[in-house]
mmCIF file of N, CA and C in Angstrom:
data_model
loop_
_atom_site.group_PDB
_atom_site.id
_atom_site.type_symbol
_atom_site.label_atom_id
_atom_site.label_comp_id
_atom_site.label_asym_id
_atom_site.label_seq_id
_atom_site.Cartn_x
_atom_site.Cartn_y
_atom_site.Cartn_z
ATOM 1 N N MET Q 812 -5.112 -138.018 -5.605
ATOM 2 C CA MET Q 812 -5.547 -138.269 -4.260
ATOM 3 C C MET Q 812 -5.911 -139.840 -4.319
ATOM 4 N N PRO Q 813 -5.720 -140.323 -3.340
ATOM 5 C CA PRO Q 813 -6.651 -140.900 -2.478
ATOM 6 C C PRO Q 813 -7.317 -141.573 -2.341
ATOM 7 N N TYR Q 814 -7.823 -140.505 -1.189
ATOM 8 C CA TYR Q 814 -8.925 -140.711 -0.358
ATOM 9 C C TYR Q 814 -10.236 -138.688 -0.456
ATOM 10 N N GLN Q 815 -10.844 -139.023 -1.229
ATOM 11 C CA GLN Q 815 -11.660 -138.063 -1.121
ATOM 12 C C GLN Q 815 -13.144 -138.010 -0.659
ATOM 13 N N ASP Q 816 -12.944 -137.401 0.293
ATOM 14 C CA ASP Q 816 -13.876 -137.922 1.605
ATOM 15 C C ASP Q 816 -14.718 -136.280 1.177
ATOM 16 N N PHE Q 817 -16.298 -136.185 0.726
ATOM 17 C CA PHE Q 817 -17.160 -134.776 1.691
ATOM 18 C C PHE Q 817 -18.158 -135.394 1.971
ATOM 19 N N TRP Q 818 -18.344 -134.129 2.949
ATOM 20 C CA TRP Q 818 -18.780 -133.140 4.003
ATOM 21 C C TRP Q 818 -20.434 -133.295 3.059
ATOM 22 N N GLU Q 819 -21.774 -134.298 3.508
ATOM 23 C CA GLU Q 819 -22.832 -132.685 3.071
ATOM 24 C C GLU Q 819 -24.229 -133.213 4.136
ATOM 25 N N LYS Q 820 -24.290 -131.583 4.598
ATOM 26 C CA LYS Q 820 -24.315 -131.587 5.959
ATOM 27 C C LYS Q 820 -23.782 -131.953 6.989
ATOM 28 N N ASP Q 821 -24.621 -132.481 8.597
ATOM 29 C CA ASP Q 821 -23.687 -133.224 9.154
ATOM 30 C C ASP Q 821 -23.316 -134.659 9.083
ATOM 31 N N THR Q 822 -23.001 -135.271 7.559
ATOM 32 C CA THR Q 822 -22.930 -136.706 7.178
ATOM 33 C C THR Q 822 -21.922 -136.237 6.310
ATOM 34 N N LEU Q 823 -20.593 -137.235 6.772
ATOM 35 C CA LEU Q 823 -19.351 -137.209 5.999
ATOM 36 C C LEU Q 823 -19.532 -138.184 5.386
ATOM 37 N N HIS Q 824 -19.212 -138.193 4.024
ATOM 38 C CA HIS Q 824 -18.755 -139.484 2.893
ATOM 39 C C HIS Q 824 -17.091 -139.961 3.268
ATOM 40 N N TYR Q 825 -17.489 -140.431 3.831
ATOM 41 C CA TYR Q 825 -16.248 -141.229 3.895
ATOM 42 C C TYR Q 825 -15.590 -142.355 3.507
ATOM 43 N N THR Q 826 -13.769 -142.105 2.984
ATOM 44 C CA THR Q 826 -13.454 -143.249 1.883
ATOM 45 C C THR Q 826 -13.385 -143.840 2.500
ATOM 46 N N GLY Q 827 -12.887 -145.147 2.670
ATOM 47 C CA GLY Q 827 -12.646 -146.833 2.773
ATOM 48 C C GLY Q 827 -11.096 -146.195 2.943
ATOM 49 N N GLN Q 828 -10.746 -147.856 3.897
ATOM 50 C CA GLN Q 828 -8.822 -147.880 3.604
ATOM 51 C C GLN Q 828 -8.585 -148.717 2.438
ATOM 52 N N GLY Q 829 -7.523 -147.977 1.922
ATOM 53 C CA GLY Q 829 -6.747 -149.356 1.173
ATOM 54 C C GLY Q 829 -6.190 -147.956 -0.346
ATOM 55 N N LYS Q 830 -5.066 -147.941 -0.377
ATOM 56 C CA LYS Q 830 -4.781 -146.947 -1.339
ATOM 57 C C LYS Q 830 -4.893 -146.876 -2.384
ATOM 58 N N GLU Q 831 -4.388 -148.618 -3.309
ATOM 59 C CA GLU Q 831 -4.501 -148.596 -3.837
ATOM 60 C C GLU Q 831 -5.040 -149.864 -4.798
ATOM 61 N N GLY Q 832 -5.413 -150.590 -5.635
ATOM 62 C CA GLY Q 832 -6.442 -150.889 -5.739
ATOM 63 C C GLY Q 832 -7.493 -150.601 -6.148
ATOM 64 N N ASP Q 833 -9.134 -151.593 -5.996
ATOM 65 C CA ASP Q 833 -10.373 -151.669 -5.548
ATOM 66 C C ASP Q 833 -10.219 -152.277 -4.181
ATOM 67 N N GLN Q 834 -10.727 -151.341 -3.518
ATOM 68 C CA GLN Q 834 -11.429 -151.385 -2.017
ATOM 69 C C GLN Q 834 -12.344 -152.583 -1.710
ATOM 70 N N LYS Q 835 -12.510 -153.686 -0.833
ATOM 71 C CA LYS Q 835 -12.825 -154.490 -0.632
ATOM 72 C C LYS Q 835 -13.332 -153.965 1.393
ATOM 73 N N LEU Q 836 -14.847 -154.693 1.559
ATOM 74 C CA LEU Q 836 -15.177 -154.648 2.546
ATOM 75 C C LEU Q 836 -14.300 -155.682 3.881
ATOM 76 N N THR Q 837 -13.200 -156.062 3.763
ATOM 77 C CA THR Q 837 -12.418 -155.761 4.683
ATOM 78 C C THR Q 837 -11.359 -155.363 6.079
ATOM 79 N N ARG Q 838 -11.655 -155.776 7.037
ATOM 80 C CA ARG Q 838 -10.806 -154.909 7.803
ATOM 81 C C ARG Q 838 -11.112 -154.151 8.323
ATOM 82 N N ASN Q 839 -10.561 -152.761 8.656
ATOM 83 C CA ASN Q 839 -10.745 -151.679 8.903
ATOM 84 C C ASN Q 839 -13.071 -151.467 8.004
ATOM 85 N N ASN Q 840 -12.763 -151.100 7.253
ATOM 86 C CA ASN Q 840 -13.595 -151.185 6.071
ATOM 87 C C ASN Q 840 -15.104 -152.574 6.501
ATOM 88 N N LYS Q 841 -14.584 -153.725 7.160
ATOM 89 C CA LYS Q 841 -15.932 -154.061 7.986
ATOM 90 C C LYS Q 841 -16.446 -154.047 9.471
ATOM 91 N N LYS Q 842 -15.529 -153.067 9.888
ATOM 92 C CA LYS Q 842 -15.974 -153.028 10.691
ATOM 93 C C LYS Q 842 -16.351 -152.046 11.231
ATOM 94 N N ILE Q 843 -16.470 -151.063 9.942
ATOM 95 C CA ILE Q 843 -17.947 -149.858 10.049
ATOM 96 C C ILE Q 843 -18.774 -150.258 9.983
ATOM 97 N N VAL Q 844 -18.903 -151.371 9.032
ATOM 98 C CA VAL Q 844 -20.405 -151.187 8.218
ATOM 99 C C VAL Q 844 -20.485 -152.421 9.644
ATOM 100 N N GLU Q 845 -19.869 -153.211 10.555
ATOM 101 C CA GLU Q 845 -20.397 -153.845 11.897
ATOM 102 C C GLU Q 845 -20.615 -152.819 12.847
ATOM 103 N N ALA Q 846 -19.682 -151.870 12.799
ATOM 104 C CA ALA Q 846 -19.980 -150.611 13.961
ATOM 105 C C ALA Q 846 -21.521 -150.129 15.092
ATOM 106 N N ASN Q 847 -22.181 -150.527 13.975
ATOM 107 C CA ASN Q 847 -23.509 -150.070 15.230
ATOM 108 C C ASN Q 847 -24.413 -151.054 15.530
ATOM 109 N N PRO Q 848 -24.656 -151.883 14.319
ATOM 110 C CA PRO Q 848 -25.332 -153.289 15.064
ATOM 111 C C PRO Q 848 -24.467 -154.246 16.588
ATOM 112 N N ASP Q 849 -23.185 -153.414 15.980
ATOM 113 C CA ASP Q 849 -22.094 -154.316 17.337
ATOM 114 C C ASP Q 849 -22.198 -153.844 18.695
ATOM 115 N N ASN Q 850 -22.867 -152.730 18.980
ATOM 116 C CA ASN Q 850 -22.682 -151.438 19.485
ATOM 117 C C ASN Q 850 -21.227 -150.626 19.946
ATOM 118 N N LEU Q 851 -20.406 -150.137 17.780
ATOM 119 C CA LEU Q 851 -18.586 -150.243 19.134
ATOM 120 C C LEU Q 851 -19.091 -147.689 18.233
ATOM 121 N N THR Q 852 -18.483 -147.649 18.852
ATOM 122 C CA THR Q 852 -18.524 -145.915 19.086
ATOM 123 C C THR Q 852 -17.328 -146.096 18.081
ATOM 124 N N ILE Q 853 -17.712 -145.369 17.163
ATOM 125 C CA ILE Q 853 -16.601 -144.000 16.141
ATOM 126 C C ILE Q 853 -16.638 -143.141 16.676
ATOM 127 N N HIS Q 854 -15.181 -143.121 16.817
ATOM 128 C CA HIS Q 854 -14.438 -141.432 16.882
ATOM 129 C C HIS Q 854 -14.000 -140.613 15.686
ATOM 130 N N LEU Q 855 -14.330 -139.465 15.359
ATOM 131 C CA LEU Q 855 -14.409 -138.987 14.350
ATOM 132 C C LEU Q 855 -12.820 -138.031 14.377
ATOM 133 N N PHE Q 856 -11.559 -137.986 13.795
ATOM 134 C CA PHE Q 856 -11.079 -136.712 13.795
ATOM 135 C C PHE Q 856 -10.336 -136.901 12.150
ATOM 136 N N GLU Q 857 -10.079 -135.604 11.892
ATOM 137 C CA GLU Q 857 -10.195 -134.877 10.319
ATOM 138 C C GLU Q 857 -8.689 -134.371 11.195
ATOM 139 N N SER Q 858 -7.725 -133.805 9.704
ATOM 140 C CA SER Q 858 -6.593 -133.988 9.523
ATOM 141 C C SER Q 858 -6.279 -133.196 8.174
ATOM 142 N N PHE Q 859 -7.210 -131.681 8.663
ATOM 143 C CA PHE Q 859 -6.751 -130.417 6.941
ATOM 144 C C PHE Q 859 -4.861 -130.862 7.592
ATOM 145 N N VAL Q 860 -4.515 -130.181 8.435
ATOM 146 C CA VAL Q 860 -2.398 -129.463 8.404
ATOM 147 C C VAL Q 860 -2.295 -131.231 9.116
ATOM 148 N N LYS Q 861 -1.280 -131.095 8.310
ATOM 149 C CA LYS Q 861 -0.174 -132.682 7.942
ATOM 150 C C LYS Q 861 0.273 -132.622 10.133
ATOM 151 N N GLY Q 862 0.019 -133.961 10.949
ATOM 152 C CA GLY Q 862 0.589 -133.412 12.720
ATOM 153 C C GLY Q 862 -0.598 -133.231 13.390
ATOM 154 N N LYS Q 863 -1.757 -132.223 12.441
ATOM 155 C CA LYS Q 863 -2.720 -131.863 13.436
ATOM 156 C C LYS Q 863 -4.019 -132.469 13.320
ATOM 157 N N ASN Q 864 -4.675 -132.846 14.470
ATOM 158 C CA ASN Q 864 -5.614 -133.733 14.044
ATOM 159 C C ASN Q 864 -7.269 -132.861 14.677
ATOM 160 N N ILE Q 865 -8.474 -132.515 14.777
ATOM 161 C CA ILE Q 865 -9.628 -132.263 15.262
ATOM 162 C C ILE Q 865 -10.646 -133.160 15.267
ATOM 163 N N TYR Q 866 -10.857 -132.995 16.308
ATOM 164 C CA TYR Q 866 -11.631 -134.231 17.150
ATOM 165 C C TYR Q 866 -13.117 -134.042 16.943
ATOM 166 N N ARG Q 867 -13.640 -134.612 16.204
ATOM 167 C CA ARG Q 867 -14.814 -133.973 15.368
ATOM 168 C C ARG Q 867 -16.653 -134.698 16.368
ATOM 169 N N GLY Q 868 -15.411 -135.741 17.098
ATOM 170 C CA GLY Q 868 -17.941 -136.361 17.624
ATOM 171 C C GLY Q 868 -16.988 -137.539 17.283
ATOM 172 N N ILE Q 869 -18.833 -138.434 17.777
ATOM 173 C CA ILE Q 869 -19.329 -139.528 17.472
ATOM 174 C C ILE Q 869 -19.767 -140.178 16.393
ATOM 175 N N VAL Q 870 -20.017 -140.325 15.490
ATOM 176 C CA VAL Q 870 -20.418 -141.269 14.358
ATOM 177 C C VAL Q 870 -21.252 -142.704 14.305
ATOM 178 N N TYR Q 871 -22.096 -142.164 13.359
ATOM 179 C CA TYR Q 871 -22.815 -143.086 13.307
ATOM 180 C C TYR Q 871 -23.054 -144.131 12.083
ATOM 181 N N LEU Q 872 -22.959 -145.116 11.394
ATOM 182 C CA LEU Q 872 -23.516 -145.268 10.014
ATOM 183 C C LEU Q 872 -24.541 -144.943 9.283
ATOM 184 N N SER Q 873 -25.043 -144.322 8.729
ATOM 185 C CA SER Q 873 -26.379 -143.912 8.418
ATOM 186 C C SER Q 873 -26.775 -143.908 7.713
ATOM 187 N N ASN Q 874 -26.253 -144.388 6.280
ATOM 188 C CA ASN Q 874 -26.938 -145.738 6.199
ATOM 189 C C ASN Q 874 -26.053 -146.274 4.947
ATOM 190 N N ASN Q 875 -26.585 -146.864 4.211
ATOM 191 C CA ASN Q 875 -25.606 -148.223 3.456
ATOM 192 C C ASN Q 875 -24.684 -147.930 2.741
ATOM 193 N N PRO Q 876 -22.624 -148.261 3.695
ATOM 194 C CA PRO Q 876 -22.166 -148.243 2.113
ATOM 195 C C PRO Q 876 -22.025 -148.531 1.020
ATOM 196 N N TYR Q 877 -21.879 -147.240 -0.147
ATOM 197 C CA TYR Q 877 -21.685 -147.406 -1.531
ATOM 198 C C TYR Q 877 -19.785 -147.370 -2.339
ATOM 199 N N THR Q 878 -20.165 -147.596 -3.956
ATOM 200 C CA THR Q 878 -19.115 -148.062 -3.780
ATOM 201 C C THR Q 878 -18.982 -146.433 -5.270
ATOM 202 N N VAL Q 879 -17.897 -145.596 -5.389
ATOM 203 C CA VAL Q 879 -17.857 -145.095 -6.777
ATOM 204 C C VAL Q 879 -16.128 -145.314 -7.655
ATOM 205 N N SER Q 880 -16.192 -145.215 -8.800
ATOM 206 C CA SER Q 880 -14.573 -144.816 -9.312
ATOM 207 C C SER Q 880 -14.301 -143.689 -8.304
ATOM 208 N N GLU Q 881 -13.054 -143.631 -8.165
ATOM 209 C CA GLU Q 881 -11.735 -142.610 -8.222
ATOM 210 C C GLU Q 881 -10.744 -143.142 -8.056
ATOM 211 N N LEU Q 882 -9.487 -142.142 -8.238
ATOM 212 C CA LEU Q 882 -7.608 -142.900 -8.750
ATOM 213 C C LEU Q 882 -7.312 -142.379 -6.726
ATOM 214 N N ASP Q 883 -7.022 -143.877 -7.321
ATOM 215 C CA ASP Q 883 -5.705 -144.083 -6.795
ATOM 216 C C ASP Q 883 -4.349 -144.216 -6.445
ATOM 217 N N ALA Q 884 -3.928 -143.935 -5.233
ATOM 218 C CA ALA Q 884 -2.079 -143.288 -5.316
ATOM 219 C C ALA Q 884 -0.826 -144.144 -6.407
ATOM 220 N N ASN Q 885 -1.398 -143.883 -7.984
ATOM 221 C CA ASN Q 885 -0.783 -144.557 -8.867
ATOM 222 C C ASN Q 885 -1.602 -143.706 -9.666
ATOM 223 N N HIS Q 886 -2.632 -142.918 -9.462
ATOM 224 C CA HIS Q 886 -3.120 -142.393 -10.539
ATOM 225 C C HIS Q 886 -4.188 -143.007 -11.181
ATOM 226 N N ASN Q 887 -4.259 -144.300 -10.879
ATOM 227 C CA ASN Q 887 -5.423 -145.465 -11.837
ATOM 228 C C ASN Q 887 -6.495 -145.171 -11.405
ATOM 229 N N TYR Q 888 -7.979 -145.360 -11.915
ATOM 230 C CA TYR Q 888 -8.805 -145.282 -11.155
ATOM 231 C C TYR Q 888 -8.549 -147.030 -10.730
ATOM 232 N N ARG Q 889 -9.926 -146.919 -9.920
ATOM 233 C CA ARG Q 889 -10.259 -147.664 -9.280
ATOM 234 C C ARG Q 889 -11.931 -147.593 -8.314
ATOM 235 N N LEU Q 890 -12.579 -148.961 -7.639
ATOM 236 C CA LEU Q 890 -14.028 -149.089 -7.427
ATOM 237 C C LEU Q 890 -13.250 -148.161 -5.393
ATOM 238 N N VAL Q 891 -14.164 -147.619 -4.789
ATOM 239 C CA VAL Q 891 -13.655 -147.485 -3.386
ATOM 240 C C VAL Q 891 -15.041 -147.068 -2.578
ATOM 241 N N TYR Q 892 -15.005 -148.368 -1.400
ATOM 242 C CA TYR Q 892 -16.024 -147.493 -0.175
ATOM 243 C C TYR Q 892 -16.567 -145.913 0.094
ATOM 244 N N LYS Q 893 -17.192 -146.224 0.105
ATOM 245 C CA LYS Q 893 -17.903 -144.963 0.302
ATOM 246 C C LYS Q 893 -18.501 -144.805 1.597
ATOM 247 N N PHE Q 894 -18.415 -144.719 3.601
ATOM 248 C CA PHE Q 894 -19.374 -144.840 3.946
ATOM 249 C C PHE Q 894 -19.902 -143.851 5.112
ATOM 250 N N PRO Q 895 -20.862 -143.121 4.211
ATOM 251 C CA PRO Q 895 -22.485 -142.016 5.320
ATOM 252 C C PRO Q 895 -22.096 -142.474 6.697
ATOM 253 N N LEU Q 896 -21.357 -141.770 6.968
ATOM 254 C CA LEU Q 896 -20.677 -141.144 8.851
ATOM 255 C C LEU Q 896 -21.545 -139.508 9.193
ATOM 256 N N THR Q 897 -22.294 -139.906 10.383
ATOM 257 C CA THR Q 897 -23.091 -138.401 10.580
ATOM 258 C C THR Q 897 -22.963 -138.556 12.254
ATOM 259 N N ILE Q 898 -22.245 -137.378 12.442
ATOM 260 C CA ILE Q 898 -21.912 -136.878 13.696
ATOM 261 C C ILE Q 898 -23.895 -136.579 14.251
ATOM 262 N N LYS Q 899 -23.035 -137.696 15.812
ATOM 263 C CA LYS Q 899 -24.241 -138.299 16.733
ATOM 264 C C LYS Q 899 -24.101 -136.294 17.887
ATOM 265 N N ASN Q 900 -22.629 -136.310 17.985
ATOM 266 C CA ASN Q 900 -22.949 -135.158 18.847
ATOM 267 C C ASN Q 900 -21.164 -134.795 18.855
ATOM 268 N N GLY Q 901 -20.850 -133.780 18.148
ATOM 269 C CA GLY Q 901 -19.758 -132.857 17.549
ATOM 270 C C GLY Q 901 -19.470 -131.800 17.933
ATOM 271 N N THR Q 902 -18.411 -131.630 17.738
ATOM 272 C CA THR Q 902 -17.473 -129.851 18.329
ATOM 273 C C THR Q 902 -17.736 -128.985 17.370
ATOM 274 N N GLY Q 903 -18.400 -129.051 16.292
ATOM 275 C CA GLY Q 903 -19.541 -127.644 15.395
ATOM 276 C C GLY Q 903 -18.569 -127.268 14.262
ATOM 277 N N GLU Q 904 -19.134 -127.343 13.293
ATOM 278 C CA GLU Q 904 -18.120 -125.952 11.850
ATOM 279 C C GLU Q 904 -16.581 -126.100 12.590
ATOM 280 N N LEU Q 905 -16.265 -125.948 11.636
ATOM 281 C CA LEU Q 905 -13.930 -125.878 11.411
ATOM 282 C C LEU Q 905 -14.417 -124.351 11.279
ATOM 283 N N PRO Q 906 -12.995 -123.871 11.741
ATOM 284 C CA PRO Q 906 -12.439 -122.443 10.260
ATOM 285 C C PRO Q 906 -12.927 -122.357 9.372
ATOM 286 N N LEU Q 907 -13.343 -121.289 8.927
ATOM 287 C CA LEU Q 907 -13.311 -121.462 7.507
ATOM 288 C C LEU Q 907 -11.964 -121.331 7.188
ATOM 289 N N SER Q 908 -11.105 -120.701 7.269
ATOM 290 C CA SER Q 908 -9.752 -120.424 6.947
ATOM 291 C C SER Q 908 -8.636 -121.897 6.338
ATOM 292 N N MET Q 909 -9.109 -122.765 7.672
ATOM 293 C CA MET Q 909 -8.325 -124.058 8.051
ATOM 294 C C MET Q 909 -9.482 -124.781 6.093
ATOM 295 N N VAL Q 910 -10.657 -124.944 6.157
ATOM 296 C CA VAL Q 910 -11.432 -125.488 4.824
ATOM 297 C C VAL Q 910 -10.690 -124.932 3.756
ATOM 298 N N GLN Q 911 -10.543 -123.546 3.666
ATOM 299 C CA GLN Q 911 -9.900 -122.898 2.683
ATOM 300 C C GLN Q 911 -9.040 -123.649 1.900
ATOM 301 N N ARG Q 912 -7.429 -123.542 3.447
ATOM 302 C CA ARG Q 912 -6.722 -123.660 3.033
ATOM 303 C C ARG Q 912 -6.200 -125.158 1.924
ATOM 304 N N HIS Q 913 -7.094 -126.481 3.218
ATOM 305 C CA HIS Q 913 -7.344 -127.639 2.358
ATOM 306 C C HIS Q 913 -7.670 -127.708 1.546
ATOM 307 N N LYS Q 914 -8.371 -126.884 0.771
ATOM 308 C CA LYS Q 914 -9.290 -127.146 -0.614
ATOM 309 C C LYS Q 914 -7.641 -126.235 -2.411
ATOM 310 N N ILE Q 915 -6.665 -125.668 -1.300
ATOM 311 C CA ILE Q 915 -6.053 -124.946 -1.955
ATOM 312 C C ILE Q 915 -5.421 -126.024 -2.421
ATOM 313 N N GLN Q 916 -4.755 -126.759 -0.886
ATOM 314 C CA GLN Q 916 -3.864 -127.970 -1.204
ATOM 315 C C GLN Q 916 -4.531 -128.818 -2.672
ATOM 316 N N GLN Q 917 -5.785 -128.927 -1.872
ATOM 317 C CA GLN Q 917 -6.644 -130.343 -3.040
ATOM 318 C C GLN Q 917 -6.045 -130.130 -4.863
ATOM 319 N N GLU Q 918 -6.694 -128.658 -4.057
ATOM 320 C CA GLU Q 918 -6.690 -128.380 -6.125
ATOM 321 C C GLU Q 918 -4.932 -127.985 -6.197
ATOM 322 N N LYS Q 919 -4.113 -127.881 -5.965
ATOM 323 C CA LYS Q 919 -2.397 -127.747 -6.545
ATOM 324 C C LYS Q 919 -2.086 -129.884 -6.416
ATOM 325 N N HIS Q 920 -3.216 -130.284 -5.833
ATOM 326 C CA HIS Q 920 -2.558 -131.155 -6.797
ATOM 327 C C HIS Q 920 -3.419 -131.991 -7.634
ATOM 328 N N LEU Q 921 -4.060 -131.438 -7.782
ATOM 329 C CA LEU Q 921 -4.912 -132.225 -8.659
ATOM 330 C C LEU Q 921 -4.424 -131.394 -11.083
ATOM 331 N N GLN Q 922 -3.243 -130.336 -9.695
ATOM 332 C CA GLN Q 922 -2.867 -129.289 -11.512
ATOM 333 C C GLN Q 922 -1.353 -130.418 -11.614
ATOM 334 N N LYS Q 923 -1.346 -131.036 -10.641
ATOM 335 C CA LYS Q 923 0.382 -132.322 -10.751
ATOM 336 C C LYS Q 923 -0.190 -132.873 -11.794
ATOM 337 N N LEU Q 924 -1.553 -133.239 -11.681
ATOM 338 C CA LEU Q 924 -2.150 -135.191 -12.496
ATOM 339 C C LEU Q 924 -2.034 -134.227 -14.154
ATOM 340 N N PRO Q 925 -1.809 -135.033 -14.971
ATOM 341 C CA PRO Q 925 -1.552 -136.123 -16.468
ATOM 342 C C PRO Q 925 -3.014 -135.615 -16.710
ATOM 343 N N HIS Q 926 -3.365 -134.280 -17.732
ATOM 344 C CA HIS Q 926 -4.871 -134.249 -18.100
ATOM 345 C C HIS Q 926 -5.206 -135.875 -18.566
ATOM 346 N N SER Q 927 -5.207 -137.093 -18.957
ATOM 347 C CA SER Q 927 -5.723 -138.153 -18.726
ATOM 348 C C SER Q 927 -6.599 -138.577 -17.444
ATOM 349 N N LYS Q 928 -5.631 -137.729 -16.734
ATOM 350 C CA LYS Q 928 -6.403 -138.424 -15.786
ATOM 351 C C LYS Q 928 -7.442 -138.459 -14.699
ATOM 352 N N LEU Q 929 -7.902 -137.043 -15.512
ATOM 353 C CA LEU Q 929 -8.788 -136.002 -14.712
ATOM 354 C C LEU Q 929 -10.352 -135.671 -15.444
#
């Protein structure tokens, strides 16, 4: 699972760009860090079903980015950036059924991984 985003209240811990190898603060990752001081607006869309995006609202970087170790697209551990993005104005909570379907999809993906990668 190359991208393992998660929510804490109204803050999304968004995984940076790059599916393989250690991520770097370049390209879009750098743009997120520079968005607040440069007064750039970040619009958040989420996708729980392939081809369907849900607009969640405008977000801002609410804390410093940090790194964690996660599996990449080849099932190798690597460092990824997490960006705490907090909603300024949004569309509220997602339907529970959509969140539950997404969780089931994630669990199925994890079941396919070799035990050495868990």
